[in-house]
């Protein structure tokens, strides 16, 4: 049996997507993993496929993803600083960005 442990903090949300991959967001507070975000996708072998990039260039270590929502095949994530992004779950890319504050 393969197991995946949190990279830096603890699991906040985990969801199996319609394509069988698993979306994970770790607790953003004190999350540290270089330039990689705290929202990532793992495959059924528990290997990391991608880390979702941040929606802006100058990333602040306290501004990570706070959660995600799914609506059918659409997946959205929110950052601490009020950005909402639509995620391309196959490529691990941001399709659309909105500032919601």
Protein backbone atom coordinates (compact mmCIF):
# COMPACT_ATOMS: atom_id res chain seq x y z
CA UNK A 1 0.00 0.00 0.00
CA UNK A 2 1.36 3.40 -1.01
CA UNK A 3 0.96 6.32 1.35
CA UNK A 4 1.35 10.09 0.96
CA UNK A 5 2.19 12.24 3.97
CA UNK A 6 1.92 16.02 4.13
CA UNK A 7 4.92 17.84 2.65
CA UNK A 8 5.17 20.63 5.20
CA UNK A 9 2.15 21.11 7.48
CA UNK A 10 -1.03 19.03 7.56
CA UNK A 11 -3.78 18.11 5.13
CA UNK A 12 -6.59 20.67 5.08
CA UNK A 13 -8.66 19.32 2.17
CA UNK A 14 -8.42 16.23 -0.01
CA UNK A 15 -10.75 15.29 -2.84
CA UNK A 16 -10.75 12.61 -5.51
CA UNK A 17 -11.52 14.35 -8.82
CA UNK A 18 -13.61 13.05 -11.71
CA UNK A 19 -10.42 11.98 -13.52
CA UNK A 20 -9.32 9.80 -10.58
CA UNK A 21 -6.53 12.13 -9.49
CA UNK A 22 -6.43 13.49 -5.95
CA UNK A 23 -6.38 17.21 -5.19
CA UNK A 24 -4.69 18.18 -1.93
CA UNK A 25 -4.37 21.47 -0.09
CA UNK A 26 -2.21 21.61 3.01
CA UNK A 27 -2.74 24.07 5.82
CA UNK A 28 -1.29 27.36 4.57
CA UNK A 29 0.00 28.60 7.92
CA UNK A 30 3.78 28.11 8.08
CA UNK A 31 3.75 25.99 4.90
CA UNK A 32 7.26 25.79 3.42
CA UNK A 33 8.21 24.00 0.22
CA UNK A 34 10.46 26.32 -1.77
CA UNK A 35 8.50 28.07 -4.50
CA UNK A 36 5.90 25.28 -4.70
CA UNK A 37 2.39 26.07 -3.53
CA UNK A 38 0.44 24.20 -0.88
CA UNK A 39 -2.13 23.02 -3.46
CA UNK A 40 -1.10 20.03 -5.52
CA UNK A 41 -2.34 16.98 -7.38
CA UNK A 42 -1.30 13.38 -6.84
CA UNK A 43 -2.04 10.38 -9.02
CA UNK A 44 -3.39 7.01 -7.93
CA UNK A 45 0.17 5.81 -7.22
CA UNK A 46 0.47 8.70 -4.72
CA UNK A 47 3.06 10.52 -6.85
CA UNK A 48 2.85 14.31 -7.11
CA UNK A 49 1.89 15.32 -10.66
CA UNK A 50 1.92 19.10 -10.24
CA UNK A 51 1.86 22.02 -7.82
CA UNK A 52 -0.58 24.80 -8.72
CA UNK A 53 1.30 28.03 -9.44
CA UNK A 54 0.38 31.25 -7.68
CA UNK A 55 -1.82 33.77 -9.54
CA UNK A 56 0.73 36.60 -9.22
CA UNK A 57 4.49 36.99 -9.44
CA UNK A 58 5.63 38.22 -6.03
CA UNK A 59 4.50 35.39 -3.78
CA UNK A 60 4.42 36.08 -0.05
CA UNK A 61 5.03 33.06 2.20
CA UNK A 62 1.86 33.83 4.19
CA UNK A 63 -0.30 33.98 1.08
CA UNK A 64 -0.97 30.40 0.09
CA UNK A 65 -4.14 28.65 -1.00
CA UNK A 66 -6.77 28.37 1.73
CA UNK A 67 -9.10 25.91 0.03
CA UNK A 68 -10.75 24.73 -3.14
CA UNK A 69 -14.23 23.93 -4.45
CA UNK A 70 -15.42 21.66 -7.22
CA UNK A 71 -18.45 22.18 -9.41
CA UNK A 72 -18.75 19.27 -11.82
CA UNK A 73 -15.56 19.30 -13.89
CA UNK A 74 -14.70 22.84 -12.80
CA UNK A 75 -12.30 23.32 -9.90
CA UNK A 76 -11.63 26.64 -8.18
CA UNK A 77 -9.12 27.61 -5.47
CA UNK A 78 -8.84 30.67 -3.24
CA UNK A 79 -5.76 32.37 -1.83
CA UNK A 80 -5.47 34.09 1.54
CA UNK A 81 -5.20 37.46 -0.27
CA UNK A 82 -8.57 36.98 -2.00
CA UNK A 83 -7.63 35.67 -5.44
CA UNK A 84 -9.95 33.04 -6.91
CA UNK A 85 -8.52 30.88 -9.67
CA UNK A 86 -10.01 28.29 -11.98
CA UNK A 87 -7.75 25.26 -12.31
CA UNK A 88 -7.01 23.13 -15.35
CA UNK A 89 -6.80 19.82 -13.46
CA UNK A 90 -5.13 17.96 -16.33
CA UNK A 91 -2.25 20.41 -16.74
CA UNK A 92 -2.03 21.92 -13.25
CA UNK A 93 -2.39 25.41 -14.66
CA UNK A 94 -4.50 28.44 -13.86
CA UNK A 95 -7.22 29.04 -16.46
CA UNK A 96 -8.73 32.19 -15.00
CA UNK A 97 -7.96 34.61 -12.14
CA UNK A 98 -10.33 36.92 -10.26
CA UNK A 99 -9.56 39.29 -7.39
CA UNK A 100 -12.58 39.00 -5.10
CA UNK A 101 -11.98 41.61 -2.40
